[in-house]
mmCIF file of C-alpha atoms in Angstrom:
data_model
loop_
_atom_site.group_PDB
_atom_site.id
_atom_site.type_symbol
_atom_site.label_atom_id
_atom_site.label_comp_id
_atom_site.label_asym_id
_atom_site.label_seq_id
_atom_site.Cartn_x
_atom_site.Cartn_y
_atom_site.Cartn_z
ATOM 1 C CA ALA C 1 0.000 0.000 0.000
ATOM 2 C CA TYR C 2 1.148 3.531 -0.734
ATOM 3 C CA PHE C 3 -0.147 6.752 0.793
ATOM 4 C CA LYS C 4 0.637 10.426 1.388
ATOM 5 C CA TRP C 5 -0.423 12.752 4.155
ATOM 6 C CA THR C 6 -0.886 16.485 4.598
ATOM 7 C CA GLY C 7 -1.650 18.380 7.752
ATOM 8 C CA THR C 8 -0.223 19.825 10.912
ATOM 9 C CA LEU C 9 2.564 18.161 12.845
ATOM 10 C CA GLY C 10 1.799 17.741 16.529
ATOM 11 C CA THR C 11 -1.867 17.838 17.389
ATOM 12 C CA GLY C 12 -4.299 18.600 14.616
ATOM 13 C CA ASN C 13 -6.110 17.275 11.588
ATOM 14 C CA VAL C 14 -4.257 15.167 9.002
ATOM 15 C CA LEU C 15 -5.591 14.157 5.578
ATOM 16 C CA PHE C 16 -4.400 10.797 4.244
ATOM 17 C CA THR C 17 -4.480 10.044 0.507
ATOM 18 C CA ASN C 18 -4.455 6.435 -0.664
ATOM 19 C CA GLY C 19 -2.199 6.081 -3.714
ATOM 20 C CA SER C 20 -2.258 2.283 -3.867
ATOM 21 C CA THR C 21 -2.530 0.663 -7.287
ATOM 22 C CA ILE C 22 -2.992 -2.925 -8.419
ATOM 23 C CA GLY C 23 -2.918 -4.865 -11.671
ATOM 24 C CA THR C 24 -5.463 -4.807 -14.455
ATOM 25 C CA GLY C 25 -8.582 -6.859 -13.745
ATOM 26 C CA ASP C 26 -8.314 -6.539 -9.966
ATOM 27 C CA SER C 27 -9.864 -4.061 -7.594
ATOM 28 C CA ILE C 28 -9.183 -3.184 -3.989
ATOM 29 C CA THR C 29 -12.091 -4.624 -2.045
ATOM 30 C CA TYR C 30 -10.926 -4.050 1.520
ATOM 31 C CA MET C 31 -8.851 -1.392 3.206
ATOM 32 C CA VAL C 32 -8.272 -0.300 6.768
ATOM 33 C CA TRP C 33 -6.159 2.548 8.067
ATOM 34 C CA ASN C 34 -4.497 2.203 11.459
ATOM 35 C CA PHE C 35 -3.628 5.707 12.653
ATOM 36 C CA GLY C 36 -1.264 4.466 15.355
ATOM 37 C CA ASP C 37 -3.240 5.988 18.214
ATOM 38 C CA GLY C 38 -5.932 3.317 18.622
ATOM 39 C CA ASN C 39 -8.211 4.712 15.896
ATOM 40 C CA TYR C 40 -9.058 3.148 12.531
ATOM 41 C CA SER C 41 -10.892 4.004 9.303
ATOM 42 C CA HIS C 42 -12.194 2.134 6.252
ATOM 43 C CA ASP C 43 -12.473 5.297 4.129
ATOM 44 C CA LYS C 44 -10.375 5.531 0.963
ATOM 45 C CA ASN C 45 -8.951 8.972 1.812
ATOM 46 C CA PRO C 46 -9.686 9.650 5.474
ATOM 47 C CA SER C 47 -8.893 12.595 7.678
ATOM 48 C CA HIS C 48 -7.926 12.063 11.293
ATOM 49 C CA THR C 49 -7.446 14.413 14.213
ATOM 50 C CA TYR C 50 -4.643 13.596 16.628
ATOM 51 C CA THR C 51 -5.444 14.819 20.116
ATOM 52 C CA THR C 52 -1.957 14.342 21.545
ATOM 53 C CA SER C 53 1.456 15.050 20.085
ATOM 54 C CA GLY C 54 3.942 12.247 19.580
ATOM 55 C CA LYS C 55 5.258 9.736 17.089
ATOM 56 C CA PHE C 56 2.565 7.661 15.380
ATOM 57 C CA TYR C 57 3.138 4.762 13.001
ATOM 58 C CA VAL C 58 0.344 4.854 10.405
ATOM 59 C CA CYS C 59 -0.417 1.698 8.413
ATOM 60 C CA LEU C 60 -2.713 1.125 5.446
ATOM 61 C CA TYR C 61 -3.786 -2.477 4.914
ATOM 62 C CA SER C 62 -5.535 -3.425 1.685
ATOM 63 C CA SER C 63 -6.528 -6.543 -0.206
ATOM 64 C CA ARG C 64 -7.649 -7.180 -3.767
ATOM 65 C CA GLN C 65 -10.628 -8.920 -5.314
ATOM 66 C CA ASN C 66 -8.749 -11.829 -6.959
ATOM 67 C CA GLN C 67 -6.375 -12.497 -4.081
#
């Protein structure tokens, strides 16, 4: 999975953009974002507000139709 983010470092709102691609004939049928602070989203391009400052490891998990 590939993504970008824009927003404010520290506390604040961050917009995540999913840039994941897959081969012809397949489609992404499942995705979940783990924001690293105990919150999750299934949106393609979610926004998330961090309420505390710190280091967060964000993960995007996705799977394809013909897996």
